[in-house]
XYZ file of C-alpha atoms in Angstrom:
678
model
C 14.184 27.949 -46.842
C 17.141 30.394 -45.769
C 17.949 31.287 -42.083
C 15.465 33.891 -40.802
C 13.269 33.435 -44.065
C 9.538 32.875 -43.169
C 7.000 30.451 -44.817
C 3.674 32.193 -45.975
C 1.862 30.158 -43.455
C 3.946 31.421 -40.682
C 3.384 34.900 -41.577
C -0.097 34.651 -42.005
C -0.680 33.245 -38.884
C 1.228 36.199 -37.361
C -1.836 38.333 -38.310
C -4.512 36.180 -36.825
C -6.278 37.647 -33.863
C -5.783 41.226 -35.323
C -8.726 42.387 -37.536
C -7.444 45.764 -37.865
C -4.439 44.524 -39.869
C -6.475 42.308 -42.183
C -5.895 44.675 -45.272
C -2.089 44.906 -44.537
C -1.995 40.948 -44.296
C -3.675 40.270 -47.591
C -1.290 42.778 -49.144
C 1.624 41.245 -47.898
C 0.618 37.648 -48.666
C -0.174 38.675 -52.323
C 3.391 39.859 -52.617
C 2.554 43.532 -52.906
C 4.922 46.332 -51.608
C 4.163 48.150 -48.254
C 4.096 51.890 -48.892
C 2.950 53.376 -45.865
C 5.981 53.587 -43.369
C 3.661 52.583 -40.411
C 2.554 49.437 -42.418
C 6.089 48.693 -42.566
C 6.333 48.726 -38.627
C 3.346 46.558 -38.422
C 4.939 44.248 -41.091
C 8.014 43.893 -38.974
C 6.483 43.161 -35.881
C 4.232 40.481 -37.807
C 7.496 38.932 -38.692
C 8.823 39.040 -34.998
C 5.713 37.271 -33.925
C 6.192 34.675 -36.508
C 9.517 34.102 -35.477
C 8.630 34.120 -31.811
C 6.025 31.261 -32.468
C 8.567 29.108 -34.222
C 11.244 29.507 -31.271
C 13.658 31.473 -33.542
C 14.273 34.140 -30.734
C 17.204 35.623 -32.245
C 15.251 36.463 -35.422
C 12.449 37.685 -33.320
C 14.784 40.147 -31.461
C 16.147 41.332 -34.866
C 12.570 41.989 -36.581
C 11.262 43.678 -33.065
C 14.317 46.115 -33.135
C 14.159 46.880 -36.850
C 10.204 47.630 -36.173
C 11.319 49.744 -32.932
C 13.906 51.727 -34.945
C 11.459 52.432 -37.985
C 8.803 53.497 -35.362
C 11.422 55.982 -33.542
C 12.531 57.472 -36.746
C 8.854 58.110 -37.470
C 8.235 59.379 -33.952
C 4.991 57.174 -33.751
C 4.512 56.294 -30.271
C 2.109 53.457 -31.070
C 5.123 51.691 -33.122
C 7.396 52.288 -30.522
C 5.352 50.535 -27.833
C 4.841 47.738 -30.316
C 8.543 47.379 -30.815
C 9.334 47.653 -27.203
C 6.559 45.237 -26.220
C 7.627 42.456 -28.751
C 11.200 42.945 -27.902
C 10.201 42.487 -24.346
C 8.513 39.224 -25.017
C 11.529 38.038 -27.095
C 13.758 38.521 -24.038
C 11.309 37.083 -21.694
C 11.398 33.765 -23.893
C 15.121 33.975 -23.735
C 14.864 33.825 -19.875
C 16.060 37.504 -19.298
C 13.212 38.551 -16.839
C 14.819 41.742 -15.853
C 15.375 43.172 -19.390
C 11.891 41.949 -20.404
C 10.029 43.598 -17.582
C 12.080 46.959 -18.107
C 11.160 46.876 -21.658
C 7.548 46.336 -21.208
C 7.252 49.095 -18.596
C 8.959 51.308 -21.069
C 6.407 50.313 -23.761
C 3.361 51.151 -21.589
C 5.018 54.624 -20.619
C 5.717 55.270 -24.457
C 2.111 55.181 -25.416
C -1.038 56.413 -23.477
C -3.813 55.656 -26.125
C -5.476 52.470 -25.971
C -3.738 49.971 -28.359
C -3.348 46.269 -28.549
C 0.611 46.904 -28.384
C -0.111 48.054 -24.893
C -1.943 44.715 -24.177
C 1.154 42.939 -25.412
C 3.361 44.908 -22.859
C 0.839 44.268 -19.900
C 0.889 40.534 -20.892
C 4.868 40.411 -20.675
C 4.794 42.323 -17.301
C 2.289 39.850 -16.066
C 4.397 36.867 -17.303
C 7.509 38.450 -15.411
C 5.642 38.877 -12.313
C 4.251 35.379 -12.296
C 7.876 33.993 -12.785
C 9.001 36.085 -9.781
C 6.214 34.878 -7.548
C 4.201 37.995 -7.517
C 0.952 36.373 -8.263
C -1.254 39.468 -7.191
C 0.707 41.605 -9.676
C 0.521 38.901 -12.336
C -3.274 38.778 -11.947
C -3.329 42.597 -12.170
C -1.457 42.784 -15.380
C -3.308 40.052 -17.032
C -6.775 41.507 -16.079
C -5.526 44.834 -17.444
C -4.611 43.070 -20.789
C -7.852 41.409 -20.812
C -9.728 44.717 -20.304
C -7.827 46.452 -22.765
C -8.166 43.618 -25.299
C -12.044 43.811 -25.195
C -11.902 47.599 -25.286
C -9.871 47.811 -28.575
C -11.302 44.648 -30.236
C -8.154 42.412 -29.943
C -9.450 38.985 -29.656
C -5.773 37.319 -29.547
C -4.883 39.511 -26.734
C -7.861 38.687 -24.834
C -6.996 34.801 -25.476
C -3.552 35.273 -24.151
C -4.755 37.164 -21.096
C -7.150 34.454 -20.180
C -4.735 31.633 -20.934
C -2.190 33.211 -18.560
C -4.721 34.006 -15.949
C -5.324 30.186 -16.106
C -1.729 29.612 -15.370
C -1.683 31.769 -12.519
C -4.717 30.435 -10.759
C -2.895 26.863 -11.305
C -0.168 28.294 -9.311
C -2.326 29.736 -6.565
C -4.027 26.097 -6.378
C -7.576 27.283 -7.768
C -7.671 24.397 -10.308
C -11.447 25.018 -11.021
C -10.744 28.694 -12.064
C -7.657 27.622 -13.872
C -9.521 25.082 -16.204
C -12.559 27.579 -16.842
C -9.945 30.136 -17.837
C -8.174 27.577 -19.881
C -11.679 26.485 -21.658
C -12.430 30.300 -22.598
C -9.052 30.861 -24.035
C -9.379 27.522 -25.998
C -12.642 28.704 -27.358
C -11.220 31.868 -28.657
C -8.193 30.187 -30.088
C -10.863 28.290 -32.212
C -12.624 31.358 -33.236
C -9.643 33.258 -34.540
C -7.925 30.138 -35.978
C -4.756 30.457 -33.966
C -3.112 27.194 -32.835
C -1.191 27.535 -29.783
C 0.912 25.518 -27.459
C 0.111 27.531 -24.224
C -3.318 26.072 -24.090
C -2.661 22.270 -24.464
C 0.432 22.858 -22.202
C -1.489 24.569 -19.418
C -4.166 21.989 -19.380
C -1.603 19.208 -19.457
C -0.012 20.670 -16.369
C -2.957 21.206 -14.531
C -4.379 17.656 -15.168
C -0.937 16.159 -14.233
C -0.986 18.094 -10.948
C -4.482 16.966 -10.073
C -3.679 13.341 -10.811
C -5.987 12.983 -14.095
C -3.417 11.459 -16.224
C -5.575 10.368 -19.039
C -6.516 14.163 -19.781
C -2.879 15.248 -19.362
C -1.902 12.710 -21.795
C -4.526 13.894 -24.279
C -3.424 17.568 -23.826
C 0.101 16.561 -24.531
C -1.096 14.695 -27.830
C -2.409 17.982 -28.887
C 0.860 19.689 -28.072
C 2.697 17.121 -29.957
C 0.705 17.640 -33.184
C 1.466 21.372 -33.389
C 2.968 22.054 -36.848
C 5.693 23.523 -36.708
C 6.493 22.347 -33.241
C 7.715 25.186 -31.132
C 11.054 24.495 -29.230
C 9.981 25.941 -26.043
C 6.746 23.856 -26.088
C 8.516 20.797 -27.011
C 10.838 20.985 -24.330
C 8.216 21.155 -21.896
C 6.046 18.508 -23.533
C 9.055 16.121 -23.476
C 9.392 16.846 -19.765
C 6.020 16.327 -18.664
C 5.974 13.011 -20.656
C 8.647 11.788 -18.465
C 6.967 13.195 -15.397
C 3.778 11.289 -16.278
C 5.832 8.040 -16.765
C 7.449 8.756 -13.440
C 3.985 9.250 -11.618
C 2.931 5.787 -13.000
C 6.139 4.008 -11.643
C 7.184 3.163 -15.025
C 10.599 3.806 -14.088
C 12.637 2.358 -17.110
C 10.517 4.578 -19.505
C 10.683 7.506 -17.306
C 14.688 6.958 -17.254
C 14.723 7.156 -21.075
C 12.326 10.059 -21.599
C 13.874 12.218 -18.769
C 17.328 11.629 -20.571
C 15.744 12.702 -23.983
C 14.231 15.628 -22.305
C 17.377 16.668 -20.776
C 19.312 16.531 -23.963
C 16.641 18.517 -25.603
C 16.545 21.165 -22.931
C 20.657 21.510 -23.009
C 20.324 22.100 -26.833
C 17.296 24.588 -26.264
C 18.997 26.725 -23.667
C 15.855 28.096 -22.132
C 15.992 28.314 -18.445
C 12.246 27.462 -17.724
C 12.662 24.184 -19.597
C 16.022 23.451 -18.148
C 14.816 23.874 -14.422
C 11.838 21.890 -14.857
C 13.865 18.938 -16.591
C 16.364 18.983 -13.822
C 13.407 18.914 -11.307
C 12.099 15.672 -12.938
C 15.848 14.222 -12.843
C 15.904 14.891 -9.267
C 12.605 13.118 -8.604
C 13.616 10.171 -10.887
C 16.853 9.558 -9.141
C 15.538 9.520 -5.588
C 12.959 7.190 -6.634
C 15.644 5.094 -7.969
C 17.412 5.338 -4.678
C 20.277 7.623 -5.568
C 19.601 10.331 -3.189
C 22.869 12.120 -3.685
C 22.490 12.334 -7.407
C 18.967 13.589 -6.722
C 20.511 16.382 -4.351
C 22.933 17.302 -7.284
C 20.188 17.759 -9.765
C 17.945 19.870 -7.464
C 20.613 21.981 -6.407
C 21.750 22.658 -10.011
C 18.310 23.676 -10.629
C 17.907 25.981 -7.769
C 21.244 27.753 -8.999
C 19.710 28.336 -12.369
C 16.367 29.655 -10.895
C 18.292 32.166 -8.776
C 20.512 33.385 -11.650
C 17.558 34.191 -13.787
C 14.987 35.293 -11.092
C 12.532 32.219 -11.682
C 11.252 32.752 -8.064
C 8.007 30.763 -8.627
C 9.903 27.777 -9.263
C 11.739 27.627 -6.169
C 9.147 26.168 -3.803
C 8.823 23.075 -5.979
C 12.628 22.694 -5.835
C 12.656 23.161 -2.223
C 10.038 20.703 -1.607
C 11.996 18.135 -3.647
C 15.242 19.158 -1.717
C 13.295 18.210 1.531
C 12.353 14.988 0.226
C 16.092 14.283 -0.796
C 17.064 15.298 2.784
C 14.605 12.965 4.341
C 15.638 10.089 1.857
C 19.504 10.761 2.916
C 18.171 10.519 6.547
C 18.749 14.088 7.503
C 15.526 14.639 9.211
C 16.336 18.178 10.498
C 17.500 19.321 7.027
C 14.365 18.221 5.756
C 12.355 20.107 8.418
C 14.320 23.241 8.156
C 13.682 23.219 4.305
C 9.901 22.633 4.759
C 8.918 25.154 7.389
C 9.895 28.253 5.203
C 8.051 26.797 2.367
C 4.879 26.396 4.243
C 5.152 29.943 5.777
C 6.160 31.611 2.251
C 3.352 29.897 0.671
C 0.884 31.033 3.073
C 2.026 34.754 2.518
C 1.959 34.312 -1.129
C -1.349 32.645 -1.429
C 0.148 29.465 -3.210
C -2.321 27.051 -1.178
C -1.147 23.793 -2.825
C 2.525 24.521 -2.083
C 1.533 25.064 1.601
C -0.533 21.998 1.898
C 2.227 19.969 0.298
C 4.771 21.354 2.631
C 2.253 20.863 5.548
C 1.650 17.264 4.545
C 5.408 16.340 4.403
C 6.011 17.926 7.627
C 3.236 15.879 9.059
C 4.589 12.677 7.712
C 7.925 13.405 8.828
C 6.759 14.072 12.328
C 4.912 10.836 12.290
C 7.853 8.834 11.047
C 10.095 10.298 13.976
C 7.387 9.700 16.537
C 7.147 13.473 17.301
C 4.363 14.714 19.395
C 3.863 17.440 16.754
C 2.436 15.015 14.434
C -1.160 15.433 15.868
C -1.639 19.200 15.221
C 0.206 18.836 11.993
C -2.384 16.310 10.686
C -5.186 18.474 11.831
C -3.603 21.264 9.790
C -3.285 19.062 6.591
C -6.614 18.171 6.893
C -8.007 21.513 6.893
C -5.672 22.711 4.021
C -6.867 19.687 1.889
C -10.335 20.329 2.650
C -10.256 23.878 2.025
C -8.502 23.562 -1.549
C -10.002 20.347 -2.592
C -6.589 18.735 -2.653
C -7.466 15.049 -2.412
C -5.168 14.303 -5.139
C -2.288 15.392 -3.054
C -3.176 12.527 -0.573
C -3.070 10.404 -3.345
C 0.194 11.383 -4.444
C 1.423 10.973 -1.072
C -0.625 7.776 -0.450
C 1.848 5.628 1.333
C 2.781 8.511 3.807
C -0.840 9.114 4.510
C -1.998 5.590 5.178
C 1.085 4.747 7.150
C -0.112 7.637 9.760
C -4.017 7.187 9.519
C -4.145 4.229 11.942
C -2.212 5.802 14.439
C -4.033 9.149 14.056
C -7.439 7.345 14.780
C -6.389 6.122 17.943
C -4.645 9.343 19.009
C -5.750 11.026 22.302
C -8.352 8.207 22.895
C -9.856 8.612 19.573
C -10.292 12.407 19.738
C -8.611 12.846 16.304
C -10.661 9.814 14.664
C -12.773 12.735 12.913
C -9.571 13.878 11.226
C -8.325 10.547 10.173
C -11.922 9.878 8.541
C -12.080 13.285 7.004
C -8.475 12.574 5.364
C -9.678 9.134 4.428
C -12.847 10.675 2.644
C -10.518 13.092 0.820
C -8.267 10.341 -0.353
C -11.225 8.236 -1.429
C -12.466 10.977 -3.683
C -9.151 10.806 -5.593
C -9.217 8.735 -8.748
C -6.914 5.749 -8.204
C -4.413 4.446 -10.856
C -6.180 3.489 -14.015
C -6.335 -0.057 -15.047
C -5.531 -1.819 -18.572
C -7.343 -5.312 -18.568
C -6.497 -7.852 -21.240
C -9.212 -10.591 -21.586
C -8.724 -11.694 -25.259
C -6.281 -14.629 -25.598
C -5.034 -14.406 -21.994
C -5.853 -12.626 -18.952
C -3.414 -9.522 -17.779
C -3.764 -6.410 -15.737
C -1.667 -3.402 -15.654
C -2.209 -0.838 -13.001
C -0.939 2.334 -14.555
C 2.466 1.210 -15.857
C 2.769 -1.599 -13.299
C 1.782 -5.325 -14.510
C 0.186 -7.056 -11.660
C 1.729 -10.560 -11.103
C -0.389 -13.253 -12.741
C 0.059 -15.599 -10.043
C -1.613 -13.178 -7.334
C -4.938 -13.204 -9.450
C -5.172 -16.918 -8.729
C -5.300 -16.663 -4.845
C -8.727 -17.103 -3.266
C -10.163 -16.533 -6.704
C -9.724 -12.952 -6.711
C -9.180 -12.980 -10.521
C -12.412 -14.799 -11.110
C -14.259 -12.529 -8.916
C -12.538 -9.461 -11.014
C -13.634 -10.944 -14.298
C -16.961 -11.778 -13.344
C -17.799 -8.397 -12.016
C -15.921 -6.959 -15.363
C -18.797 -8.755 -17.474
C -21.606 -7.593 -15.349
C -23.738 -4.583 -16.391
C -22.195 -1.208 -14.982
C -19.623 -3.831 -13.283
C -22.309 -4.481 -10.343
C -23.646 -7.648 -9.310
C -25.992 -8.719 -6.438
C -24.172 -10.959 -3.881
C -26.462 -13.938 -4.211
C -25.902 -13.889 -8.120
C -22.150 -13.841 -7.419
C -22.502 -16.775 -4.973
C -24.587 -18.674 -7.465
C -22.100 -17.917 -10.447
C -18.820 -18.770 -8.909
C -19.853 -21.138 -5.885
C -22.737 -22.886 -7.280
C -22.308 -26.065 -5.644
C -21.028 -24.951 -2.206
C -23.205 -24.479 0.608
C -24.635 -20.913 1.353
C -22.301 -20.493 4.396
C -19.307 -21.935 2.644
C -19.754 -19.661 -0.436
C -20.267 -16.595 1.507
C -17.043 -17.128 3.462
C -15.331 -17.912 0.095
C -16.694 -14.461 -1.287
C -15.438 -12.719 1.649
C -12.053 -13.961 1.304
C -12.158 -13.356 -2.572
C -13.321 -9.888 -1.991
C -10.566 -9.300 0.557
C -7.933 -10.796 -1.587
C -8.963 -8.575 -4.748
C -8.889 -5.431 -2.522
C -5.513 -6.244 -1.375
C -4.364 -7.118 -4.855
C -5.414 -3.806 -6.248
C -4.296 -1.872 -3.291
C -1.804 -3.492 -1.255
C -0.989 -0.502 1.103
C -4.537 -0.330 2.171
C -4.923 -0.630 6.046
C -7.318 -3.098 7.448
C -10.885 -2.146 7.170
C -10.224 0.853 5.154
C -12.517 1.141 2.195
C -11.044 0.330 -1.498
C -11.464 2.549 -4.209
C -11.751 -0.159 -6.593
C -13.957 -2.715 -4.800
C -17.010 -1.342 -3.093
C -19.804 -3.199 -1.236
C -23.134 -1.132 -1.359
C -25.462 -3.196 0.815
C -25.993 -6.604 -0.860
C -24.268 -5.319 -4.341
C -20.625 -5.671 -5.120
C -19.127 -2.863 -7.399
C -16.170 -2.677 -9.158
C -15.040 0.904 -9.837
C -12.847 1.651 -13.056
C -10.990 4.852 -12.811
C -11.039 7.391 -15.554
C -8.624 6.010 -18.271
C -9.145 2.601 -17.850
C -9.596 0.176 -20.560
C -10.778 -3.480 -21.195
C -9.670 -4.957 -24.399
C -12.931 -6.766 -25.073
C -15.048 -3.513 -24.724
C -12.345 -1.579 -27.078
C -13.080 -4.527 -29.625
C -16.633 -4.475 -29.165
C -16.784 -0.660 -29.749
C -14.598 -0.844 -32.739
C -16.435 -3.716 -34.319
C -19.899 -1.901 -33.994
C -18.686 1.086 -35.492
C -16.826 -0.763 -38.440
C -20.098 -2.920 -39.104
C -21.901 0.321 -39.094
C -19.471 2.179 -41.441
C -18.584 -0.888 -43.743
C -15.203 0.598 -44.247
C -12.659 -2.205 -44.942
C -9.971 -0.365 -43.048
C -12.396 0.077 -39.973
C -13.362 -3.642 -40.369
C -9.558 -4.828 -40.486
C -8.673 -2.526 -37.496
C -11.563 -4.069 -35.524
C -10.399 -7.516 -36.285
C -6.814 -6.660 -35.206
C -8.269 -5.999 -31.789
C -9.737 -9.339 -31.535
C -6.428 -10.964 -30.279
C -7.486 -14.333 -28.999
C -10.287 -16.282 -27.121
C -12.284 -14.152 -24.636
C -12.270 -15.071 -21.229
C -9.941 -18.285 -21.760
C -9.227 -18.665 -18.141
C -12.938 -19.111 -17.508
C -13.675 -21.609 -20.421
C -15.600 -23.979 -18.415
C -17.582 -21.333 -16.290
C -21.278 -21.189 -17.042
C -21.213 -17.297 -16.215
C -18.721 -16.570 -18.948
C -20.352 -18.293 -21.821
C -22.913 -15.429 -22.825
C -20.004 -12.945 -22.994
C -17.676 -15.294 -25.006
C -20.279 -16.484 -27.436
C -21.582 -12.796 -27.817
C -18.027 -11.544 -28.649
C -17.080 -14.546 -30.877
C -20.051 -13.891 -33.008
C -19.493 -10.343 -33.256
C -15.758 -11.191 -34.343
C -17.507 -13.495 -36.808
C -19.923 -10.953 -38.239
C -17.054 -8.636 -38.626
C -15.045 -11.118 -40.501
C -17.683 -12.051 -42.875
C -18.459 -8.210 -43.539
C -14.856 -7.749 -44.280
C -14.836 -10.907 -46.638
C -17.684 -9.405 -48.456
C -16.001 -6.044 -49.074
C -12.810 -7.972 -50.365
C -15.113 -10.170 -52.740
C -16.788 -6.874 -53.944
C -13.336 -5.286 -54.605
C -11.974 -8.397 -56.580
C -9.544 -9.241 -53.707
C -10.623 -12.975 -54.112
C -7.879 -14.770 -51.970
C -8.383 -12.392 -49.118
C -12.132 -13.040 -49.220
C -11.819 -16.606 -49.556
C -9.252 -16.907 -46.714
C -11.442 -14.913 -44.144
C -14.632 -16.897 -45.049
C -12.689 -20.201 -44.528
C -11.455 -18.778 -41.012
C -15.148 -18.478 -40.171
C -15.825 -22.059 -41.368
C -13.249 -23.586 -39.416
C -14.920 -23.628 -36.087
C -18.324 -23.599 -37.867
C -18.824 -25.647 -41.124
C -22.618 -24.822 -41.247
C -22.227 -21.162 -41.475
C -23.761 -20.754 -44.911
C -22.902 -17.058 -45.358
C -19.253 -17.982 -45.000
C -19.537 -20.773 -47.344
C -21.230 -18.686 -49.884
C -18.510 -16.059 -49.883
C -15.561 -18.812 -50.077
C -17.472 -20.496 -52.902
C -18.018 -17.242 -55.032
C -14.451 -16.383 -54.526
C -13.490 -19.845 -55.833
C -15.773 -19.648 -58.592
C -14.312 -16.203 -59.740
C -10.886 -17.526 -59.392
C -11.700 -20.427 -61.796
C -11.359 -23.105 -59.149
C -14.893 -24.616 -59.545
C -13.886 -28.166 -58.393
C -12.773 -26.653 -55.118
C -16.079 -24.726 -54.818
C -17.968 -27.911 -55.448
C -15.938 -29.807 -52.795
C -16.722 -27.164 -50.320
C -20.330 -27.098 -51.143
C -20.387 -30.914 -50.657
C -18.708 -30.432 -47.104
C -21.233 -27.801 -45.894
C -24.051 -29.750 -47.228
C -23.133 -32.816 -45.171
C -22.381 -30.794 -42.164
C -25.848 -29.241 -42.292
C -27.586 -32.617 -42.884
C -25.612 -34.371 -40.105
C -25.905 -31.686 -37.573
C -29.466 -30.258 -37.931
C -31.094 -32.483 -40.682
C -31.234 -29.430 -43.086
C -30.382 -28.770 -46.591
C -28.337 -25.608 -47.717
C -30.104 -22.479 -48.360
C -31.073 -20.964 -51.666
C -28.047 -18.820 -52.020
C -25.655 -21.918 -51.458
C -27.812 -23.869 -53.821
C -27.806 -21.284 -56.435
C -24.136 -21.270 -56.406
C -23.970 -25.153 -56.584
C -26.539 -25.179 -59.441
C -24.128 -22.560 -61.170
C -21.289 -25.151 -60.802
C -23.045 -27.729 -62.808
C -23.781 -25.625 -65.698
């Protein structure tokens, strides 16, 4: 396809959500000429939208200018507003906020009648206001675009208005409202058939902010699946993928992903992507202990946001620069950075920025032994409670947990209520997900961190963990735990060992947890021990069981093969001789056997005799009396012309049944044997 040329699908999508242009769309897609000059303007604007969607901004500017010039020649105010509005959006995407806002304002002045082009202009003005930190102005413009879109029957404009309201609510820290607006926008996307990068991106960004990494990754997967991928969106996806790896302490992966995102951002040249990638680079270098490099990255990003007027990015960068100052040991510079951020956030209504700045100030005061720490922590608790920002405490977990014991004792315990309230907020935040392996060997990953296998053997913490994993709802009455894990111990000794194992397990999963603070993974509810699994956690035995049951229900060979691929070894091998593990081990082994046999029969039905035979023999290895497996293997051998091997197999199974159970083979096997004698 030549540069600037549009594929039919791209052009068709540019008309989606504009029912008034349906006839023009069909005419253009049919290859018919456009005779009405006003339709020619609409066609040029559609081409501009298609190029915008694909990230070809120079082509978008060219088409929008063409539409504007044609509309001006006609003296058609609606077309002029459309050309100006689309030109404004193209310049916004290029990072030129001043020109974009001026063109959008000109579009609004060019046409006073209600039209979808005015909704586009309002939409662009809202974007510019948001990026300049004028959140009230942004809400006003997006609400006006929403109302106008409803008035003129413009579903695409309504979708975009709601989507960007979601973005503003996110910036203001109103995450529930942000997600509702994003969900309404997604519903409209489905109704009008417009795949958009903005919806998945907005949800991914919100979920990452609030610590829901599983949903953030799911939204990023939607973003990655867009076809064709949008350059701007792809840059943001790569940036956020690197940030998620950093959030999960997977530093090596984060480093590689951040380098990739940086190279992509430099090629793309978009200031929004560039600044966000540089913020991730600064965070990464700080975590790696190179605070000087982190300072260079964040300063570079601040220069860029100041150059293009991305005021709304500045608080994030200043918060990071304060952390860098702290890492460099310059406490005064860190404090001087944070106090204005808090003040400006309070003035702008960006509650999360204010809460984060207040939290860092409180942590800084605690670390330096300042008497200001106490009132600062009171302020933090009020801000976190008001905004529901327990996830912020989780993000700064080490800082909070270091201060809570001191705070609880401060002023003779007068501030104990503040400490308890902060702890309660922290407890509400989901901890890092766990990835548990029980098939073949035992291993646990916490986020992207592998927990040392040696740690699990201390005070039988690993066995307690695995036992709770196998119980219904991961809950067990205390007496049952004692009977299962210490059946031969006196009651007092067993209770003491359970206490030690529980403490060791709590410490293993949350090593920074202060003494006597409740764990978010292991809870004691009266006489019941509960193992809490955060959202996004997985256990390979459960994944296998779900896959196997689905495959057995469908009978599809691909599903059956996939399920068997998930069965990677003996279940609960570490607990091979523990009575409590036997039911689960046998249940899973039997499920794997049933899946193998179902797949063997599927291969047999398809004439894949070697595969059918080999799977059946796998079943017979540990259990030579399994008649169904013997029948499949013998049938495969008979069809392959290997009757002597089939007869030998029958005699082996016949002897095993006689010796083990005093039984004869069943009718199916005897029928095959009779056939062999013919």
